[in-house]
Coordinates of C-alpha atoms and ligand atoms in Angstrom, one line a residue:
X1 CA -114.0 101.1 35.0
X2 CA -111.0 103.3 35.0
X3 CA -110.4 106.9 33.9
X4 CA -106.7 107.1 33.2
X5 CA -105.2 110.6 33.7
X6 CA -102.2 109.7 31.5
X7 CA -104.5 108.7 28.6
X8 CA -106.4 112.0 28.9
X9 CA -103.1 113.9 28.8
X10 CA -101.6 111.8 26.0
X11 CA -103.0 114.0 23.2
X12 CA -104.6 117.4 22.8
X13 CA -108.1 116.0 22.3
X14 CA -111.0 117.8 20.9
X15 CA -113.1 118.5 23.9
X16 CA -116.2 116.9 22.3
X17 CA -114.2 113.7 21.7
X18 CA -113.0 113.4 25.3
X19 CA -116.3 114.4 26.6
X20 CA -118.1 111.8 24.6
X21 CA -115.9 109.0 25.8
X22 CA -115.7 110.0 29.5
X23 CA -119.4 111.1 29.8
X24 CA -120.5 107.9 28.1
X25 CA -118.4 105.8 30.6
X26 CA -119.7 107.7 33.7
X27 CA -123.3 107.3 32.5
X28 CA -122.9 103.6 31.8
X29 CA -121.5 103.2 35.3
X30 CA -124.7 104.9 36.6
X31 CA -126.9 102.7 34.4
X32 CA -125.2 99.6 35.7
X33 CA -125.5 100.6 39.3
X34 CA -129.2 101.4 38.7
X35 CA -129.6 97.9 37.3
X36 CA -128.1 96.4 40.4
X37 CA -124.5 95.8 39.5
X38 CA -121.6 96.7 41.7
X39 CA -119.4 99.1 39.8
X40 CA -115.8 100.0 40.9
X41 CA -115.2 103.3 39.0
X42 CA -111.7 104.5 39.5
X43 CA -109.7 107.6 38.8
X44 CA -106.1 106.6 38.4
X45 CA -102.9 107.9 37.0
X46 CA -102.6 105.0 34.6
X47 CA -104.8 102.0 33.6
X48 CA -102.2 99.8 35.3
X49 CA -102.4 101.6 38.6
X50 CA -106.2 101.6 38.5
X51 CA -106.3 97.9 37.8
X52 CA -103.7 97.2 40.5
X53 CA -105.7 99.0 43.2
X54 CA -108.9 97.2 42.0
X55 CA -107.2 93.8 42.3
X56 CA -105.7 94.7 45.7
X57 CA -109.0 95.9 47.2
X58 CA -111.3 93.2 45.7
X59 CA -109.0 90.4 45.6
X60 CA -110.0 89.6 42.0
X61 CA -109.4 86.1 40.7
X62 CA -109.7 87.2 37.1
X63 CA -110.4 90.3 35.0
X64 CA -112.3 89.9 31.8
X65 CA -112.4 92.8 29.3
X66 CA -114.2 93.1 26.0
X67 CA -111.6 92.9 23.2
X68 CA -110.4 96.4 22.4
X69 CA -110.6 97.3 18.7
X70 CA -107.1 98.7 18.5
X71 CA -103.9 96.7 18.8
X72 CA -102.1 98.9 21.3
X73 CA -105.1 98.6 23.8
X74 CA -105.3 94.9 23.1
X75 CA -101.6 94.4 24.0
X76 CA -101.9 96.5 27.1
X77 CA -104.7 94.4 28.3
X78 CA -102.7 91.3 27.8
X79 CA -99.7 92.8 29.6
X80 CA -101.9 93.6 32.5
X81 CA -103.0 90.0 32.8
X82 CA -106.6 90.5 31.7
X83 CA -108.5 87.9 29.7
X84 CA -110.0 89.3 26.5
X85 CA -113.4 88.1 25.4
X86 CA -114.9 88.8 22.0
X87 CA -117.0 92.0 21.6
X88 CA -119.8 92.8 19.2
X89 CA -118.5 95.9 17.5
X90 CA -117.8 94.2 14.3
X91 CA -119.5 91.5 12.2
X92 CA -116.3 90.1 10.8
X93 CA -113.6 89.4 13.4
X94 CA -110.1 90.3 12.1
X95 CA -109.1 86.6 12.4
X96 CA -112.0 85.8 10.0
X97 CA -110.8 88.6 7.7
X98 CA -107.3 87.2 7.7
X99 CA -108.7 83.8 6.6
X100 CA -110.7 85.5 3.9
X101 CA -107.6 87.3 2.7
X102 CA -105.5 84.1 2.8
X103 CA -104.0 83.3 -0.6
X104 CA -105.8 86.1 -2.4
X105 CA -103.8 88.1 -4.8
X106 CA -106.1 91.1 -4.6
X107 CA -107.7 92.2 -1.4
X108 CA -110.3 94.5 -2.8
X109 CA -112.9 96.1 -0.6
X110 CA -115.6 95.4 -3.2
X111 CA -114.9 91.6 -3.1
X112 CA -114.9 91.6 0.8
X113 CA -118.2 93.6 0.7
X114 CA -119.9 91.1 -1.5
X115 CA -118.7 88.3 0.6
X116 CA -120.1 90.1 3.7
X117 CA -123.4 90.7 1.9
X118 CA -123.8 87.0 1.0
X119 CA -122.7 85.7 4.4
X120 CA -124.8 88.2 6.4
X121 CA -127.7 88.3 4.1
X122 CA -128.2 92.1 4.0
X123 CA -130.0 93.4 0.9
X124 CA -130.1 90.0 -0.7
X125 CA -132.9 88.2 -2.5
X126 CA -133.1 84.5 -1.9
X127 CA -130.7 82.3 0.0
X128 CA -127.7 80.2 -0.6
X129 CA -125.5 80.3 -3.6
X130 CA -128.3 81.6 -5.9
X131 CA -129.0 84.6 -3.7
X132 CA -128.8 87.9 -5.7
X133 CA -128.3 91.5 -4.6
X134 CA -131.5 93.5 -4.0
X135 CA -132.1 95.9 -6.9
X136 CA -130.1 93.7 -9.3
X137 CA -126.7 95.4 -8.5
X138 CA -124.1 95.0 -5.8
X139 CA -123.2 98.7 -5.8
X140 CA -125.0 101.9 -6.4
X141 CA -122.0 104.1 -5.8
X142 CA -122.1 105.6 -9.3
X143 CA -125.5 107.1 -8.3
X144 CA -124.1 108.7 -5.2
X145 CA -121.8 111.4 -6.6
X146 CA -124.0 114.3 -7.2
X147 CA -122.9 117.8 -6.3
X148 CA -124.8 119.7 -3.5
X149 CA -128.3 120.6 -4.5
X150 CA -129.2 124.3 -4.2
X151 CA -131.3 125.5 -1.4
X152 CA -131.9 122.0 0.1
X153 CA -132.8 122.0 3.8
X154 CA -131.2 118.9 5.4
X155 CA -132.9 117.3 8.5
X156 CA -131.3 118.9 11.6
X157 CA -129.4 116.5 13.9
X158 CA -131.0 115.6 17.3
X159 CA -129.5 117.1 20.4
X160 CA -129.7 116.2 24.1
X161 CA -129.6 118.9 26.8
X162 CA -126.4 118.9 28.9
X163 CA -126.7 118.2 32.6
X164 CA -124.6 118.3 35.8
X165 CA -122.6 115.1 34.8
X166 CA -121.7 116.8 31.4
X167 CA -120.7 120.0 33.2
X168 CA -118.5 118.0 35.6
X169 CA -116.8 116.2 32.8
X170 CA -116.2 119.4 30.8
X171 CA -114.7 121.1 33.8
X172 CA -112.4 118.1 34.4
X173 CA -111.1 117.7 30.8
X174 CA -111.0 121.3 29.7
X175 CA -107.3 121.8 30.6
X176 CA -106.3 119.0 28.2
X177 CA -108.6 119.8 25.3
X178 CA -109.2 122.2 22.5
X179 CA -112.2 123.0 20.2
X180 CA -115.6 124.3 21.1
X181 CA -117.4 122.9 24.1
X182 CA -120.0 120.1 23.7
X183 CA -123.5 121.3 22.5
X184 CA -125.4 118.1 23.0
X185 CA -125.2 116.9 19.4
X186 CA -123.4 113.7 20.4
X187 CA -125.3 111.2 22.5
X188 CA -123.6 109.8 25.6
X189 CA -126.1 107.0 26.4
X190 CA -127.2 104.0 24.6
X191 CA -130.9 105.2 24.7
X192 CA -129.9 108.6 23.1
X193 CA -127.8 106.8 20.5
X194 CA -130.8 104.6 19.7
X195 CA -133.0 107.7 19.3
X196 CA -130.5 109.1 16.9
X197 CA -130.5 105.8 15.0
X198 CA -134.3 105.9 14.7
X199 CA -134.1 109.6 13.5
X200 CA -131.6 108.6 10.9
X201 CA -133.7 105.8 9.6
X202 CA -136.9 107.8 9.5
X203 CA -135.8 111.3 8.4
X204 CA -132.3 111.1 7.0
X205 CA -131.6 107.7 5.3
X206 CA -134.1 108.2 2.4
X207 CA -132.0 111.1 1.3
X208 CA -128.6 109.4 2.0
X209 CA -126.7 108.4 -1.1
X210 CA -127.1 110.8 -4.0
X211 CA -125.2 113.6 -2.3
X212 CA -122.9 111.5 -0.1
X213 CA -119.8 113.1 -1.7
X214 CA -121.2 116.7 -1.7
X215 CA -119.8 119.4 0.6
X216 CA -121.6 122.7 1.3
X217 CA -121.2 125.7 3.6
X218 CA -124.9 125.4 4.5
X219 CA -124.7 122.0 6.4
X220 CA -121.9 120.1 8.1
X221 CA -123.9 116.8 8.0
X222 CA -126.1 116.8 4.8
X223 CA -127.6 113.3 4.9
X224 CA -124.7 111.6 6.7
X225 CA -125.8 109.4 9.6
X226 CA -123.5 110.8 12.4
X227 CA -123.6 107.4 13.9
X228 CA -120.0 106.4 13.6
X229 CA -119.0 107.6 17.1
X230 CA -121.6 105.3 18.6
X231 CA -120.5 102.3 16.6
X232 CA -116.9 103.0 17.5
X233 CA -117.7 103.5 21.2
X234 CA -120.1 100.6 21.5
X235 CA -123.2 102.5 22.1
X236 CA -124.7 100.9 18.9
X237 CA -123.8 97.7 17.2
X238 CA -123.3 97.3 13.5
X239 CA -125.8 94.5 13.5
X240 CA -128.6 96.6 15.0
X241 CA -127.9 99.5 12.6
X242 CA -127.9 97.2 9.5
X243 CA -131.0 95.5 10.8
X244 CA -132.8 98.7 11.1
X245 CA -131.8 99.7 7.5
X246 CA -132.9 96.3 6.2
X247 CA -136.4 96.6 7.9
X248 CA -136.9 100.2 6.4
X249 CA -135.9 98.9 3.0
X250 CA -138.2 95.9 3.2
X251 CA -141.1 98.3 4.1
X252 CA -140.4 100.3 1.1
X253 CA -139.4 103.4 3.1
X254 CA -135.9 103.7 1.7
X255 CA -134.7 103.5 -1.9
X256 CA -132.1 100.8 -2.7
X257 CA -129.4 103.3 -3.5
X258 CA -129.6 104.8 0.0
X259 CA -129.9 101.5 1.7
X260 CA -127.1 100.0 -0.2
X261 CA -124.8 103.0 0.1
X262 CA -125.2 102.9 3.9
X263 CA -124.9 99.2 4.4
X264 CA -121.7 99.3 2.3
X265 CA -120.2 101.9 4.6
X266 CA -120.9 99.6 7.6
X267 CA -120.3 96.0 6.6
X268 CA -118.0 97.0 3.7
X269 CA -115.7 99.8 4.4
X270 CA -115.8 99.9 8.2
X271 CA -115.1 96.2 8.6
X272 CA -112.6 96.1 5.7
X273 CA -110.6 98.9 7.3
X274 CA -110.5 97.1 10.6
X275 CA -109.3 93.9 8.9
X276 CA -106.7 95.7 7.0
X277 CA -105.5 97.4 10.2
X278 CA -104.9 94.2 12.0
X279 CA -103.4 92.5 9.0
X280 CA -100.9 95.4 8.7
X281 CA -100.1 96.2 12.3
X282 CA -97.7 96.9 14.0
X283 CA -95.6 98.0 10.9
X284 CA -98.6 99.8 9.4
X285 CA -98.5 102.7 11.9
X286 CA -95.0 103.7 10.8
X287 CA -95.4 103.6 7.0
X288 CA -94.5 106.7 4.9
X289 CA -94.1 105.4 1.4
X290 CA -94.0 108.9 -0.2
X291 CA -91.4 110.1 2.3
X292 CA -93.5 113.1 3.3
X293 CA -91.9 115.0 6.2
X294 CA -93.5 118.5 6.4
X295 CA -95.1 119.4 9.7
X296 CA -98.8 119.7 9.9
X297 CA -99.8 123.3 8.9
X298 CA -100.5 125.5 11.9
X299 CA -104.0 126.3 10.6
X300 CA -105.0 122.7 11.5
X301 CA -104.4 123.4 15.2
X302 CA -106.1 126.8 15.0
X303 CA -102.8 128.6 15.3
X304 CA -103.2 130.5 12.0
X305 CA -106.0 131.8 9.7
X306 CA -106.4 130.8 6.0
X307 CA -107.8 132.4 2.9
X308 CA -108.6 129.0 1.4
X309 CA -112.4 128.9 1.9
X310 CA -112.7 125.1 1.6
X311 CA -110.0 124.6 4.3
X312 CA -111.3 127.3 6.6
X313 CA -114.9 125.9 6.3
X314 CA -114.0 122.3 7.1
X315 CA -111.6 123.2 10.0
X316 CA -114.2 125.5 11.5
X317 CA -116.7 122.6 11.4
X318 CA -114.2 120.3 13.1
X319 CA -113.6 122.9 15.8
X320 CA -117.4 123.4 16.3
X321 CA -118.5 119.8 16.3
X322 CA -115.4 117.5 16.3
X323 CA -116.6 116.1 13.0
X324 CA -116.2 116.3 9.2
X325 CA -117.7 113.8 6.8
X326 CA -115.6 111.4 4.9
X327 CA -115.3 113.5 1.7
X328 CA -114.2 116.5 3.7
X329 CA -111.6 114.4 5.5
X330 CA -110.4 112.7 2.3
X331 CA -110.6 115.5 -0.3
X332 CA -110.0 118.7 1.6
X333 CA -107.9 117.9 4.8
X334 CA -106.2 114.7 3.6
X335 CA -105.8 115.9 0.0
X336 CA -104.1 119.0 1.1
X337 CA -101.6 117.2 3.4
X338 CA -101.0 114.6 0.7
X339 CA -100.1 117.0 -2.1
X340 CA -98.2 119.4 0.2
X341 CA -96.1 116.5 1.5
X342 CA -97.1 116.6 5.2
X343 CA -95.8 113.9 7.5
X344 CA -98.7 111.3 7.6
X345 CA -98.1 110.5 11.2
X346 CA -98.8 114.1 12.2
X347 CA -102.1 114.2 10.3
X348 CA -103.0 110.8 11.8
X349 CA -102.4 112.0 15.3
X350 CA -104.4 115.2 14.7
X351 CA -107.4 113.4 13.1
X352 CA -107.4 110.7 15.9
X353 CA -107.6 113.4 18.5
X354 CA -109.9 115.8 16.6
X355 CA -112.7 113.7 15.4
X356 CA -115.4 112.3 17.8
X357 CA -115.2 108.9 16.1
X358 CA -111.3 108.8 16.1
X359 CA -109.5 105.7 17.3
X360 CA -106.2 104.0 16.3
X361 CA -107.8 101.2 14.3
X362 CA -109.8 103.5 12.2
X363 CA -107.2 106.2 11.7
X364 CA -104.2 104.1 10.7
X365 CA -105.6 102.6 7.5
X366 CA -107.8 105.5 6.7
X367 CA -105.3 108.3 7.1
X368 CA -102.0 106.5 6.3
X369 CA -103.5 104.1 3.7
X370 CA -106.5 105.7 2.1
X371 CA -105.7 109.3 2.4
X372 CA -101.9 109.7 2.5
X373 CA -100.9 106.7 0.3
X374 CA -98.2 106.1 3.0
X375 CA -98.8 102.3 2.7
X376 CA -97.7 102.4 -1.0
X377 CA -101.2 101.5 -2.3
X378 CA -102.3 98.7 0.0
X379 CA -105.6 100.3 0.9
X380 CA -106.2 102.4 -2.3
X381 CA -104.7 101.7 -5.7
X382 CA -104.4 105.4 -6.4
X383 CA -103.4 108.4 -4.4
X384 CA -106.5 110.6 -3.5
X385 CA -105.0 113.8 -4.9
X386 CA -107.1 116.4 -6.5
X387 CA -107.0 120.0 -7.6
X388 CA -109.4 122.8 -7.1
X389 CA -111.6 121.5 -10.0
X390 CA -112.9 118.5 -8.0
X391 CA -113.6 120.7 -4.9
X392 CA -115.4 123.2 -7.1
X393 CA -117.5 120.4 -8.7
X394 CA -118.5 118.8 -5.4
X395 CA -119.0 121.9 -3.2
X396 CA -120.0 125.5 -3.0
X397 CA -116.7 126.4 -1.3
X398 CA -115.0 128.0 -4.3
X399 CA -117.5 130.7 -4.9
X400 CA -116.3 133.7 -3.0
X401 CA -112.8 132.2 -2.3
X402 CA -109.8 134.5 -2.4
X403 CA -108.3 131.9 -4.9
X404 CA -109.4 130.8 -8.4
X405 CA -109.8 127.0 -8.5
X406 CA -108.9 126.9 -12.3
X407 CA -105.5 128.7 -11.9
X408 CA -102.3 126.9 -11.1
X409 CA -99.9 129.8 -11.1
X410 CA -100.1 133.5 -10.3
X411 CA -101.3 135.6 -7.3
X412 CA -104.8 134.0 -7.1
X413 CA -103.7 130.4 -8.1
X414 CA -105.7 127.9 -6.1
X415 CA -103.2 126.1 -3.7
X416 CA -104.9 122.7 -4.4
X417 CA -104.4 123.1 -8.2
X418 CA -100.8 124.2 -7.9
X419 CA -99.9 121.4 -5.5
X420 CA -101.8 118.8 -7.4
X421 CA -99.6 119.2 -10.5
X422 CA -96.5 119.5 -8.4
X423 CA -97.5 116.3 -6.6
X424 CA -97.6 114.3 -9.9
X425 CA -94.4 115.9 -11.2
X426 CA -92.7 115.2 -7.9
X427 CA -93.8 111.6 -7.8
X428 CA -93.6 110.8 -11.5
X429 CA -91.5 107.8 -11.2
X430 CA -93.7 106.2 -8.6
X431 CA -97.0 106.8 -10.4
X432 CA -96.0 106.7 -14.1
X433 CA -97.1 103.1 -14.4
X434 CA -100.1 103.3 -12.2
X435 CA -103.0 102.8 -14.6
X436 CA -105.3 104.9 -12.5
X437 CA -103.2 108.0 -12.5
X438 CA -100.5 107.6 -15.2
X439 CA -102.4 110.1 -17.3
X440 CA -102.2 112.8 -14.7
X441 CA -98.4 112.2 -14.6
X442 CA -98.1 112.5 -18.4
X443 CA -100.2 115.7 -18.4
X444 CA -98.1 117.2 -15.5
X445 CA -94.8 116.4 -17.2
X446 CA -96.1 118.1 -20.4
X447 CA -97.4 121.3 -18.8
X448 CA -95.6 124.2 -20.6
X449 CA -95.4 126.1 -17.3
X450 CA -94.3 123.2 -15.2
X451 CA -91.3 124.9 -13.8
X452 CA -93.4 127.9 -12.9
X453 CA -95.9 125.6 -11.3
X454 CA -93.2 123.9 -9.2
X455 CA -91.9 127.3 -8.1
X456 CA -95.3 128.4 -7.1
X457 CA -95.8 125.1 -5.2
X458 CA -92.7 125.7 -3.2
X459 CA -94.0 129.1 -2.2
X460 CA -97.4 127.6 -1.4
X461 CA -95.9 125.0 1.0
X462 CA -93.7 127.7 2.6
X463 CA -96.6 129.9 3.2
X464 CA -98.8 127.0 4.5
X465 CA -96.1 126.0 6.9
X466 CA -95.8 129.6 8.1
X467 CA -99.5 129.9 8.5
X468 CA -99.7 132.6 5.9
X469 CA -101.9 131.2 3.2
Ligands
LIG501 FE1 -110.4 125.7 -1.9 FE2 -109.1 126.4 -4.2 FE3 -111.7 126.3 -4.1 FE4 -110.4 128.2 -2.7 S1 -110.5 128.0 -5.0 S2 -112.2 127.0 -2.0 S3 -108.6 127.1 -2.1 S4 -110.4 124.6 -3.9

């Protein structure tokens, strides 16, 4: 096992992200030694140098590595002469995904998800071609879009006390990192990750679903599982997570909308994103279909304050925990960058470093495709642009904000609302024939104050870039 100094210095990582990866590695090495394995744990300038030293000292005949999820790591392993063996971090290998895609005109997540459900048997009644989805429907997504309930107390996440190993890692990585120091919320062993899975199934999953898209100042997690870092790091496997959900559903402990919503995230979205990533790389990482070139606003890196309550809230949660749930990522952070015309590569780099579950394979399609429409619609057939009205409906952020979510011009105009209309006016040619957003284009072009909106939008992006919004 090799800790590469160059990799650590390659980005300004959120300290909780870097801590999670490195502490989990060191603990895994300890567990292996305790189980009787000989572990060569190296600190090297680069992975190549660490491997070279290992080979020289141990006269290794062959080095086997579990297949990395991301292409750049996969290629590095090949260049270093390692033999890659299949891992268990996904239930559908990207080569099987490619075979599924072959000759399809539309590569829709929903079709892939149903194929996965049938083939893996999760939440299915009966077997073979006659098998039907449990609950009589494939998808309960429409039931999962309720706004945040008032005064609800969400189950608190489990924590683990930090020990000397954590403190040593934190001291080692601090010079390369930003964000608040680890609090114990993220597990760094498989046993602790399993404990969090059990906690999620028993306490959280029954309430997962109806408020999956809600955002509130009272809780950063609501009923989200917080399991993605463990799935992406290999501390949990998707099979064991889905098996646990199936068992809880079979015992009548979890409603179908919650079980289905969660299974869809794991065997649907997560695996679809991985397959799309491999199908599109290496070109995918350089796409910028909307020609967005503005730098990431300084407020993202903590170099400025903001009066936008939604943005301030989400960024403060990222700083505190290295986490934001998918709607906060898509509809606040991503949405703002999309409609403000921020370079998608800058957002991708920031999200990869800032979120504890960040990795190249997950960020390229999610950020460039889903969030920034930089792939021209391969991942999402419409741009995920919204004004303040959506954020107001799905959160409690707008109450008490300096801006007014329903105003698009004037001193107190909501930046999201202003930029939303400007976005559709700016990209009218591209989206005029898109059936999912053509109406927004028409409405934007008919606004009687459009020129004022566009002037206001210019001012908004200037102030955002200057850290004065
Ligand atoms: Fe965000 Fe606009 Fe709502 Fe303020 S009014 S919280 S800026 S959406």
